[in-house]
Every structure is written in C-alpha cells, then in structure tokens.
Coordinates of C-alpha atoms and ligand atoms in Angstrom, one line a residue:
M1 CA -152.8 203.0 143.8
I2 CA -152.3 199.3 143.4
R3 CA -148.7 198.3 144.1
T4 CA -147.3 194.8 143.8
R5 CA -143.8 193.4 144.0
I6 CA -141.8 190.3 143.4
A7 CA -139.1 189.6 146.0
P8 CA -136.8 186.9 144.9
S9 CA -133.9 185.7 147.0
P10 CA -130.8 185.7 144.7
T11 CA -129.6 182.3 145.5
G12 CA -130.0 180.8 142.0
F13 CA -131.8 181.2 138.8
L14 CA -135.4 182.5 138.4
H15 CA -137.5 179.5 139.2
L16 CA -140.6 178.9 137.2
G17 CA -142.8 179.2 140.3
T18 CA -141.3 182.6 141.1
A19 CA -141.6 183.6 137.5
R20 CA -145.3 182.8 137.6
T21 CA -145.7 184.8 140.8
A22 CA -143.9 187.7 139.2
L23 CA -146.1 187.4 136.2
Y24 CA -149.3 187.6 138.3
S25 CA -148.0 190.5 140.4
W26 CA -147.0 192.3 137.2
A27 CA -150.3 191.6 135.3
F28 CA -152.3 192.6 138.4
A29 CA -150.5 195.9 138.7
R30 CA -150.7 196.6 135.0
H31 CA -154.4 195.7 134.9
H32 CA -155.1 198.3 137.6
G33 CA -152.8 200.9 136.2
G34 CA -150.7 200.4 139.3
Q35 CA -147.0 199.8 139.9
F36 CA -144.8 196.8 140.1
V37 CA -141.6 196.7 142.2
L38 CA -138.5 194.3 142.1
R39 CA -136.9 193.7 145.4
I40 CA -133.9 191.5 146.0
E41 CA -134.1 189.7 149.3
D42 CA -130.4 189.1 149.8
T43 CA -130.2 188.8 153.5
D44 CA -129.0 185.2 153.2
V45 CA -125.6 186.6 152.7
A46 CA -123.8 183.3 152.4
R47 CA -126.0 182.1 149.6
S48 CA -126.8 185.3 147.7
T49 CA -124.8 186.2 144.6
Q50 CA -124.6 189.0 142.2
D51 CA -124.6 186.5 139.4
S52 CA -127.9 185.3 140.5
V53 CA -129.3 188.8 140.7
E54 CA -128.2 189.3 137.1
Q55 CA -129.8 186.1 136.0
I56 CA -133.1 187.0 137.6
I57 CA -133.1 190.5 136.0
A58 CA -132.3 189.0 132.6
A59 CA -135.1 186.4 132.9
M60 CA -137.6 189.1 133.9
K61 CA -136.5 191.2 131.0
W62 CA -136.8 188.2 128.6
L63 CA -140.4 187.7 129.8
G64 CA -141.1 191.4 129.4
L65 CA -142.0 191.9 133.1
D66 CA -140.9 195.5 133.4
Y67 CA -140.9 197.0 136.9
D68 CA -141.4 200.6 137.9
E69 CA -139.0 200.5 140.9
G70 CA -136.0 198.5 141.8
P71 CA -134.0 196.5 142.1
I72 CA -134.1 197.4 145.7
Y73 CA -131.6 195.4 147.8
Q74 CA -132.4 194.5 151.4
M75 CA -128.8 194.6 152.4
Q76 CA -128.7 198.3 151.5
R77 CA -131.5 198.9 154.0
L78 CA -130.0 197.6 157.2
E79 CA -130.1 201.0 158.9
R80 CA -133.8 201.2 158.3
Y81 CA -134.5 197.8 159.8
Q82 CA -132.3 198.7 162.8
A83 CA -134.3 201.9 163.3
V84 CA -137.6 200.0 163.2
V85 CA -136.3 197.4 165.6
D86 CA -135.1 200.1 168.0
Q87 CA -138.6 201.6 167.9
M88 CA -140.2 198.2 168.5
I89 CA -138.0 197.6 171.5
A90 CA -138.8 201.0 172.9
S91 CA -142.6 200.4 172.5
G92 CA -142.3 196.9 174.0
H93 CA -143.1 195.0 170.8
A94 CA -139.7 193.5 170.6
Y95 CA -136.9 192.5 173.0
R96 CA -133.3 191.4 173.2
C97 CA -132.8 187.7 173.7
Y98 CA -129.5 186.2 175.0
T99 CA -130.4 182.6 174.5
T100 CA -127.4 181.2 172.5
P101 CA -128.1 178.8 169.5
E102 CA -126.7 176.0 171.6
E103 CA -129.1 176.7 174.5
L104 CA -132.0 177.1 172.1
E105 CA -131.2 173.7 170.6
A106 CA -131.0 172.1 174.0
M107 CA -134.3 173.7 175.0
K108 CA -136.1 172.4 171.9
A109 CA -134.6 168.9 172.3
A110 CA -135.9 168.8 175.9
Q111 CA -139.3 169.9 174.7
E112 CA -139.3 167.2 172.1
A113 CA -138.3 164.6 174.6
R114 CA -141.3 165.7 176.8
G115 CA -143.6 165.3 173.8
E116 CA -144.1 169.1 173.5
K117 CA -143.9 171.4 170.5
R118 CA -140.4 172.8 169.8
R119 CA -140.5 176.5 170.4
Y120 CA -138.7 179.4 172.1
D121 CA -139.8 179.3 175.7
G122 CA -139.8 183.0 176.3
T123 CA -136.9 183.2 178.8
W124 CA -136.1 186.8 177.8
R125 CA -139.6 187.9 177.0
P126 CA -140.5 190.9 179.2
E127 CA -143.7 190.6 181.2
P128 CA -145.2 193.0 183.7
G129 CA -143.7 192.1 187.1
K130 CA -141.2 189.5 185.6
V131 CA -137.6 189.9 186.6
L132 CA -135.3 189.0 183.7
P133 CA -131.9 187.4 184.2
P134 CA -128.9 189.7 184.0
A135 CA -127.7 190.0 180.4
P136 CA -124.6 187.9 179.8
A137 CA -121.9 190.3 178.6
Q138 CA -120.2 187.8 176.3
V139 CA -123.4 187.0 174.3
K140 CA -124.5 189.2 171.4
P141 CA -128.3 189.2 171.6
V142 CA -130.8 188.6 168.8
V143 CA -134.0 190.6 168.8
R144 CA -137.3 188.8 169.1
F145 CA -140.8 190.0 168.2
R146 CA -143.1 189.9 171.2
N147 CA -145.9 188.0 169.6
P148 CA -149.4 188.3 171.2
V149 CA -150.2 185.3 173.3
D150 CA -154.0 185.5 172.9
G151 CA -156.4 185.7 170.1
D152 CA -156.4 184.7 166.5
V153 CA -154.7 186.0 163.4
S154 CA -157.1 186.0 160.4
W155 CA -156.9 187.1 156.9
N156 CA -158.9 186.6 153.7
D157 CA -156.4 185.1 151.3
F158 CA -157.4 186.0 147.8
V159 CA -156.3 182.6 146.6
K160 CA -157.1 180.3 149.5
G161 CA -160.0 182.1 151.1
P162 CA -160.3 182.9 154.9
I163 CA -157.5 181.6 157.1
T164 CA -157.3 181.8 160.9
V165 CA -154.4 180.8 163.1
N166 CA -154.4 181.0 166.9
N167 CA -151.5 183.0 168.4
R168 CA -150.8 180.1 170.8
E169 CA -149.5 178.2 167.7
I170 CA -146.7 180.7 167.1
D171 CA -143.7 181.7 169.2
D172 CA -141.6 184.8 169.5
L173 CA -139.9 185.1 166.2
I174 CA -136.3 186.3 165.8
I175 CA -136.5 189.6 163.8
L176 CA -132.9 190.7 163.9
R177 CA -129.9 188.3 164.0
A178 CA -127.0 189.0 166.3
D179 CA -125.0 190.4 163.4
G180 CA -127.7 193.1 162.7
V181 CA -129.1 191.4 159.6
P182 CA -132.9 191.1 159.7
T183 CA -134.8 187.8 159.2
Y184 CA -137.2 187.4 156.2
N185 CA -140.4 187.8 158.2
F186 CA -139.4 191.1 159.6
A187 CA -137.6 192.6 156.5
V188 CA -140.5 191.7 154.3
V189 CA -142.9 193.6 156.5
V190 CA -140.8 196.7 156.8
D191 CA -140.2 196.7 153.0
D192 CA -143.8 196.0 152.0
W193 CA -144.8 198.8 154.3
D194 CA -142.2 201.3 153.1
M195 CA -142.8 200.4 149.5
K196 CA -146.6 200.8 150.0
I197 CA -147.3 197.3 148.6
T198 CA -151.1 196.7 148.5
H199 CA -151.2 193.1 147.2
V200 CA -148.8 190.3 147.9
F201 CA -148.7 187.4 145.6
R202 CA -146.4 184.6 146.7
G203 CA -145.9 180.9 147.0
D204 CA -147.7 178.6 149.3
E205 CA -144.6 177.9 151.3
H206 CA -145.1 181.3 152.9
V207 CA -148.6 180.7 154.3
N208 CA -147.2 179.8 157.7
N209 CA -145.2 183.0 157.8
T210 CA -148.1 185.3 157.2
P211 CA -149.6 185.2 160.8
W212 CA -146.3 186.6 162.2
Q213 CA -146.1 189.2 159.5
I214 CA -149.7 190.3 160.2
N215 CA -148.9 190.6 163.9
I216 CA -145.8 192.7 163.1
Y217 CA -147.9 195.0 160.9
E218 CA -150.2 195.5 163.7
A219 CA -147.4 196.2 166.2
L220 CA -146.1 198.8 163.8
G221 CA -149.5 200.4 163.2
A222 CA -148.9 199.8 159.6
P223 CA -151.6 199.0 157.0
C224 CA -151.6 195.3 156.1
P225 CA -151.5 194.3 152.4
T226 CA -153.8 191.7 151.0
F227 CA -152.2 188.3 150.6
G228 CA -152.7 185.6 148.0
H229 CA -150.7 182.3 148.3
M230 CA -150.3 180.4 145.0
P231 CA -150.3 176.6 145.2
I232 CA -147.1 174.9 144.1
I233 CA -146.4 173.7 140.6
L234 CA -146.2 170.0 140.2
G235 CA -144.0 168.2 137.7
D236 CA -145.6 165.9 135.1
D237 CA -145.0 163.1 137.6
G238 CA -147.2 164.7 140.2
L239 CA -144.3 165.6 142.5
K240 CA -143.0 169.1 143.2
L241 CA -141.4 170.5 140.2
S242 CA -137.7 170.2 140.9
K243 CA -134.3 170.5 139.2
R244 CA -133.7 166.8 139.4
R245 CA -136.7 166.2 137.2
G246 CA -136.2 168.6 134.3
A247 CA -135.7 172.3 133.7
V248 CA -137.1 174.6 136.4
S249 CA -135.4 177.9 135.4
V250 CA -136.8 180.4 133.0
T251 CA -133.3 180.8 131.5
A252 CA -133.3 177.1 130.6
Y253 CA -136.4 177.5 128.5
E254 CA -134.9 180.5 126.7
E255 CA -131.9 178.3 126.0
N256 CA -134.0 175.4 124.9
G257 CA -135.6 177.5 122.2
Y258 CA -138.9 178.7 123.7
L259 CA -140.3 182.2 122.9
P260 CA -141.0 184.6 125.8
E261 CA -144.6 185.2 124.6
A262 CA -145.3 181.5 124.7
M263 CA -143.7 181.2 128.2
L264 CA -145.8 184.1 129.4
N265 CA -149.0 182.6 127.9
Y266 CA -148.3 179.1 129.3
L267 CA -147.2 180.3 132.8
S268 CA -150.2 182.5 133.2
R269 CA -152.6 179.6 132.5
L270 CA -150.8 177.5 135.0
G271 CA -152.9 178.4 138.0
W272 CA -155.3 180.9 136.5
S273 CA -158.0 180.8 133.8
H274 CA -160.1 183.1 131.7
G275 CA -162.9 180.9 130.5
D276 CA -161.6 178.4 128.0
D277 CA -159.0 180.7 126.5
E278 CA -155.7 178.9 126.0
L279 CA -153.9 181.2 123.6
F280 CA -153.9 184.9 124.3
S281 CA -151.6 187.9 124.1
R282 CA -149.8 189.9 126.8
E283 CA -152.4 192.7 126.3
Q284 CA -155.3 190.3 126.7
L285 CA -153.7 188.9 129.9
V286 CA -153.4 192.4 131.3
S287 CA -156.9 193.3 130.4
W288 CA -158.3 190.1 132.0
F289 CA -156.1 189.6 135.0
D290 CA -158.0 191.1 138.0
G291 CA -156.8 188.6 140.6
T292 CA -159.8 186.4 140.4
H293 CA -160.0 182.9 138.9
L294 CA -156.8 181.8 140.6
N295 CA -156.7 178.1 141.2
K296 CA -156.6 176.8 144.8
S297 CA -155.2 173.4 143.8
P298 CA -151.7 172.8 142.5
A299 CA -151.1 173.1 138.7
Q300 CA -149.2 170.5 136.8
W301 CA -146.4 171.3 134.5
D302 CA -147.2 169.9 131.1
P303 CA -144.2 170.0 128.7
A304 CA -146.3 168.8 125.8
K305 CA -148.8 171.7 126.3
L306 CA -146.0 174.2 126.6
E307 CA -144.5 172.9 123.3
W308 CA -148.0 173.2 121.7
V309 CA -148.2 176.8 122.9
N310 CA -144.7 177.5 121.6
S311 CA -145.5 176.0 118.2
H312 CA -148.4 178.4 117.9
Y313 CA -146.1 181.4 118.5
M314 CA -143.4 180.0 116.3
K315 CA -145.8 180.1 113.4
Q316 CA -146.7 183.7 114.1
A317 CA -143.2 184.9 114.7
D318 CA -141.5 187.3 112.4
D319 CA -138.9 185.6 110.2
A320 CA -136.2 188.1 110.8
R321 CA -136.6 187.7 114.6
L322 CA -136.6 183.9 114.3
A323 CA -133.5 184.2 112.1
E324 CA -131.6 186.0 114.9
L325 CA -132.6 183.3 117.4
V326 CA -131.7 180.5 115.1
A327 CA -128.4 182.0 114.3
G328 CA -127.7 182.0 118.1
Q329 CA -128.7 178.4 118.4
L330 CA -126.5 177.4 115.5
A331 CA -123.6 179.3 116.8
K332 CA -123.8 177.2 120.0
H333 CA -122.9 174.2 117.7
G334 CA -120.1 176.1 116.0
I335 CA -122.2 176.6 112.9
E336 CA -122.0 180.1 111.3
A337 CA -125.2 180.8 109.4
D338 CA -125.5 183.2 106.5
K339 CA -127.8 185.7 108.1
A340 CA -129.1 187.1 104.8
R341 CA -130.5 183.7 103.9
L342 CA -131.9 182.7 107.2
P343 CA -135.3 184.5 107.2
A344 CA -136.5 182.7 104.1
M345 CA -135.4 179.4 105.6
C346 CA -137.3 180.2 108.8
A347 CA -140.4 181.0 106.8
L348 CA -140.3 177.7 105.1
Y349 CA -139.7 175.5 108.2
K350 CA -141.2 177.3 111.2
D351 CA -144.6 175.7 110.8
R352 CA -143.1 172.3 111.6
C353 CA -140.9 173.3 114.5
P354 CA -142.0 173.6 118.1
T355 CA -138.9 175.5 119.2
T356 CA -136.0 177.5 117.8
V357 CA -133.8 174.6 118.7
A358 CA -135.8 172.4 116.5
L359 CA -135.7 175.0 113.8
A360 CA -132.0 175.3 114.1
D361 CA -131.7 171.6 113.9
W362 CA -133.5 171.7 110.5
L363 CA -131.6 174.6 109.1
S364 CA -128.2 173.3 110.1
M365 CA -128.2 171.3 106.8
Y366 CA -127.9 174.6 104.9
F367 CA -124.7 175.5 106.6
A368 CA -122.9 172.3 107.7
P369 CA -122.4 168.9 106.1
V370 CA -125.2 166.3 106.6
S371 CA -124.7 162.7 107.5
P372 CA -127.5 160.6 106.2
S373 CA -128.0 157.4 108.2
A374 CA -126.7 154.1 106.6
E375 CA -130.2 152.8 106.8
D376 CA -131.7 155.7 104.7
L377 CA -128.8 155.4 102.2
A378 CA -129.3 151.7 101.8
Q379 CA -133.0 151.9 101.5
H380 CA -133.4 154.9 99.3
V381 CA -130.2 155.7 97.4
T382 CA -130.2 152.4 95.5
D383 CA -128.1 151.5 92.5
A384 CA -131.2 151.5 90.4
I385 CA -131.8 155.2 91.2
K386 CA -128.2 156.4 90.9
P387 CA -128.4 157.1 87.1
A388 CA -131.4 159.3 87.7
L389 CA -129.5 161.2 90.4
A390 CA -126.6 161.7 88.0
T391 CA -129.0 163.1 85.4
L392 CA -130.5 165.5 87.9
A393 CA -127.1 166.7 89.1
G394 CA -126.2 167.4 85.5
K395 CA -129.4 169.3 84.8
L396 CA -129.2 171.3 88.0
D397 CA -125.7 172.3 87.2
A398 CA -126.9 173.9 84.0
I399 CA -129.9 175.9 85.3
E400 CA -130.4 179.3 86.8
W401 CA -131.0 178.6 90.5
T402 CA -134.7 179.3 90.9
K403 CA -137.5 177.2 92.4
A404 CA -139.2 176.9 89.0
A405 CA -136.1 175.8 87.2
I406 CA -135.3 173.2 89.9
S407 CA -138.8 171.9 89.7
L408 CA -138.5 171.6 85.9
A409 CA -135.2 169.8 86.2
I410 CA -136.7 167.3 88.6
K411 CA -139.8 166.7 86.3
E412 CA -137.6 166.2 83.3
T413 CA -135.4 163.7 85.2
I414 CA -138.5 161.7 86.3
A415 CA -139.8 161.6 82.7
A416 CA -136.5 160.6 81.2
H417 CA -136.0 157.7 83.6
G418 CA -139.7 156.6 83.7
I419 CA -139.9 156.9 87.5
K420 CA -142.3 158.4 90.0
M421 CA -141.7 161.6 92.0
P422 CA -141.0 159.9 95.4
Q423 CA -138.5 157.5 93.8
L424 CA -136.3 160.6 93.0
A425 CA -137.4 163.1 95.7
I426 CA -136.6 160.8 98.7
P427 CA -133.1 159.9 97.7
V428 CA -132.4 163.6 96.9
R429 CA -133.6 164.5 100.3
V430 CA -131.5 161.8 102.0
L431 CA -128.4 163.0 100.2
V432 CA -128.9 166.7 100.3
C433 CA -130.8 167.2 103.5
G434 CA -129.8 164.1 105.5
R435 CA -133.4 163.0 106.0
T436 CA -136.3 161.5 104.1
Q437 CA -138.9 164.2 104.7
T438 CA -138.8 167.9 104.0
P439 CA -141.2 170.5 102.7
S440 CA -141.5 170.3 98.9
V441 CA -138.2 169.3 97.5
D442 CA -137.8 172.2 95.1
A443 CA -138.5 174.7 97.9
A444 CA -136.0 173.0 100.2
L445 CA -133.3 172.8 97.5
E446 CA -133.7 176.4 96.4
L447 CA -132.5 177.6 99.7
F448 CA -129.1 175.8 99.3
D449 CA -126.4 177.2 97.2
K450 CA -126.3 175.3 93.9
K451 CA -122.8 174.0 94.4
S452 CA -123.4 172.2 97.6
V453 CA -126.6 170.5 96.2
I454 CA -124.6 169.2 93.3
E455 CA -121.7 168.1 95.4
R456 CA -124.1 166.2 97.8
L457 CA -125.9 164.5 94.9
R458 CA -122.7 163.4 93.3
K459 CA -121.7 161.7 96.5
A460 CA -124.2 159.0 95.6
Ligands
LIG501 N1 -137.7 186.1 149.3 C1 -139.0 185.3 149.4 C2 -139.0 184.2 148.4 O1 -138.3 184.2 147.5 C3 -140.1 186.3 149.1 C4 -141.4 185.8 149.7 C5 -142.5 186.9 149.6 O2 -142.9 187.2 148.5 O3 -142.8 187.4 150.6 O4 -139.7 183.2 148.6

C-alpha cells in the first residue's frame, strides 16, 4: 500500500512550494490507489499557530487535495517520541548530553578559530572504555543520536538520483530538546515510520537532513521510505520565490481570482511533465502521475503562463459558479450584485477575463456607477454626436428591453443621423460602461436595467 504525506509546519500560509509537494504526494497516492496523510509539524511551539493550521487546511481543501488521515499534530505525540528516545538510550543509539547552549557555542567558535568544521565534539558520547564526566545536576540534558562514525549513507533519490554522504560529515544530532520536545529530524522519522509512509516527497532544503534520518531508521530497525527532493521554485527574476517579490501563498491566488483547477494544473507542470501536455484535468493528472518525469532543475514561476492557464479554465467554468465567485469579489469592494443577473453576465464576459477579479472588474459597471475618463469623454462624446445620443435615449425609453429591440433602436438612430455604427456605439460604451470596448453593444446593454442606461446616456 502506497502511503504519502504532506507535513507542513504551521508557521504561516501554505507556500506554493509546499502546495506543489502536497499535490505530488496526493497525486502519487491517488495514482496507486494508496493513501495520503496530513501531518502538522508544530514542534516549533513559538512560531506555530492555530490560525496557520486553519489556513493550510483551507488551502488544501480549495485545491481539492483530500487526505485520508489527519491532521495529525506532532505536539499530541510527545509521549510516543519520549518512548522511542528511552528505547534508543537503552539500546545505546542515543545518549543524554549536558553540554549547555553556551558551552556549545564556545566549542564551535573555537573550532572555527582553528579552521575546523563547527560540530558537536562528542563530549557526552558514550564509547566502550570511555569514562564520562559526572552529570551536572543543574543542567537539563538534551538527547543526542549516536550517529555511526564510519561508512556512508546512500539512497536513490527518485528526483535527484543516487546520493551518498560519508558519516564523518555529520555529527551527533539533538533528537530531544531539554524541554522534551523532539527536533524535526527525529519526529519526522518516528512519524513516517508509525504512519507507514512509503514515499516522501519534500523540498530540496531537506536533502542535508536525509542522511541523519536514514541512520535513525536503521538504528530503530524501521523500514526506510523512498525519498524524492523537489528543486526549489524560482521567481520570474530567477531568484528564490519569496514574499518580497510577489504572492507566494495559495490563499493569495484564491483571493486574486484564480480557479483551483487552474492552480492545480499549473502547479503540477511546475517541476513535472507529461509529454507536451499543458492543459489537463485532475483525473488526467492522477492517471499520469507515477513519480517519474520530475525535473531535477528548479522550475521558474511564470505569472503570464498561470494567467493563460486560468483563462482557459475561466472559459470552461460554469456560469453559476463564476457568478458566486464574482459576487464575492464585488462584495470586497462594497458592491452588492444582483445574483439572479450575474450568470448571464459571466457568460458574456468570461472569455475576455483571465481571473474572476478581472471579471468582477468588468461586471461592476452593472451594479455601481461608472466614471468614464475625461479623455474618453472629450474624444468620443463630442457635441456633434450628442443629438444622436439623445435620440437613442428616447428610443430606448420606449422599447421593450430585449437585445433585438435595443439593436433596432441603435440602427434606427444611426440611419436617422446619417452616422456609422462606431460613431454611436463608442460614445454609448463610454457613457454607459465607462470604457470604449465591450462585447457587442446591444448584448452589453441588455444586461443593464433600462433605467440606468437611459440615465447614463442622458448625462451626456
Ligand atoms: N515540516 C517540514 C517542512 O515543512 C517537513 C519536511 C518533510 O516533509 O519531511 O519543511
């Protein structure tokens, strides 16, 4: 049974990189008919918040990444970690270390001054025949893993390929802090073991942690999962994607009017490919995603491509669904939309809008006053055309409000004044819609109520 997990630390929103890892873990599990687990790695007590947990869960839900187990909180498993630590101390795989943080810092500074690598020097590490100093009563010890000193740690990373690290490169890691809270590298092993995780997808930044984790698995006699480390996502400037240079949270994209199916499609292509396919459904992703064709090199975030993908899904989206989303976007600007009229409006405008924010921007003219620019007014609503606008207002006032009747009124006005279509249509758009371009003017006008069209025309 394939089991994967995503294990975010709840110290902020769901980052795009974590979302992509979650997506791959989820798709891989679904592809194999396996299970996907959500684990909250909240051992950084000072920085973890419930608010962040909720944001992460909401973002996963929005993306449709359903999990079979969880959320499992590490801070609710302290007894389990303690039990494993006790067992490791008893078997000689771990030991109590009384070196204080100050002593450790002094030790490392001295090593640095001697041109050596900064590392724990093994003062409290038990060795056959070694006599340890007496334990200082006033110091609460940490527990360290007794890392093997010889040999190599190797694994075949399913993204990066074979990796080997010599044990001399790594020191004895703290696995339990003095306050009884485990460190990441230890808790992650106990959890992945207990949760029977078979495949670990995670970010590149954890490659250096993996040798310790493999050694701990070995010490525990536990089966080691298969690891794959995803390269980072670069911003469009080639630097690491970061908050300072644009939105990096899934939630921000939801707020900015992106559709979850577009986000899922775009994120999955960012670091993985299936031939030349760019647009595909969730079902296709699941049927294709077998953990191969993952890129070794960093992917670059491309806002223009994401917008293109989103435009595609906007066109396909159901109008009633878009109407709900647009109503939400309009409400953020204090505009209350008539929900009964919104679906028809979405149908007319969704083809030209990359996001629901852009769609709401268009549709606001139907529910809130428009303010045409002085430039458009001067250029298009000229004195010469005002008589024709007055004629049109009069005719529209008299008709039954249908697209055909509006179209006829416009044609009659053009004929009566001996002008061409754009000479009338553009000033009508400027006055009624606040801009010079819209879909066909009769279709755009039909979606207004008659009264506001006439009022806006008579402002000329
Ligand atoms: N809490 C870790 C992180 O958010 C999890 C890493 C892992 O997947 O092992 O980076």
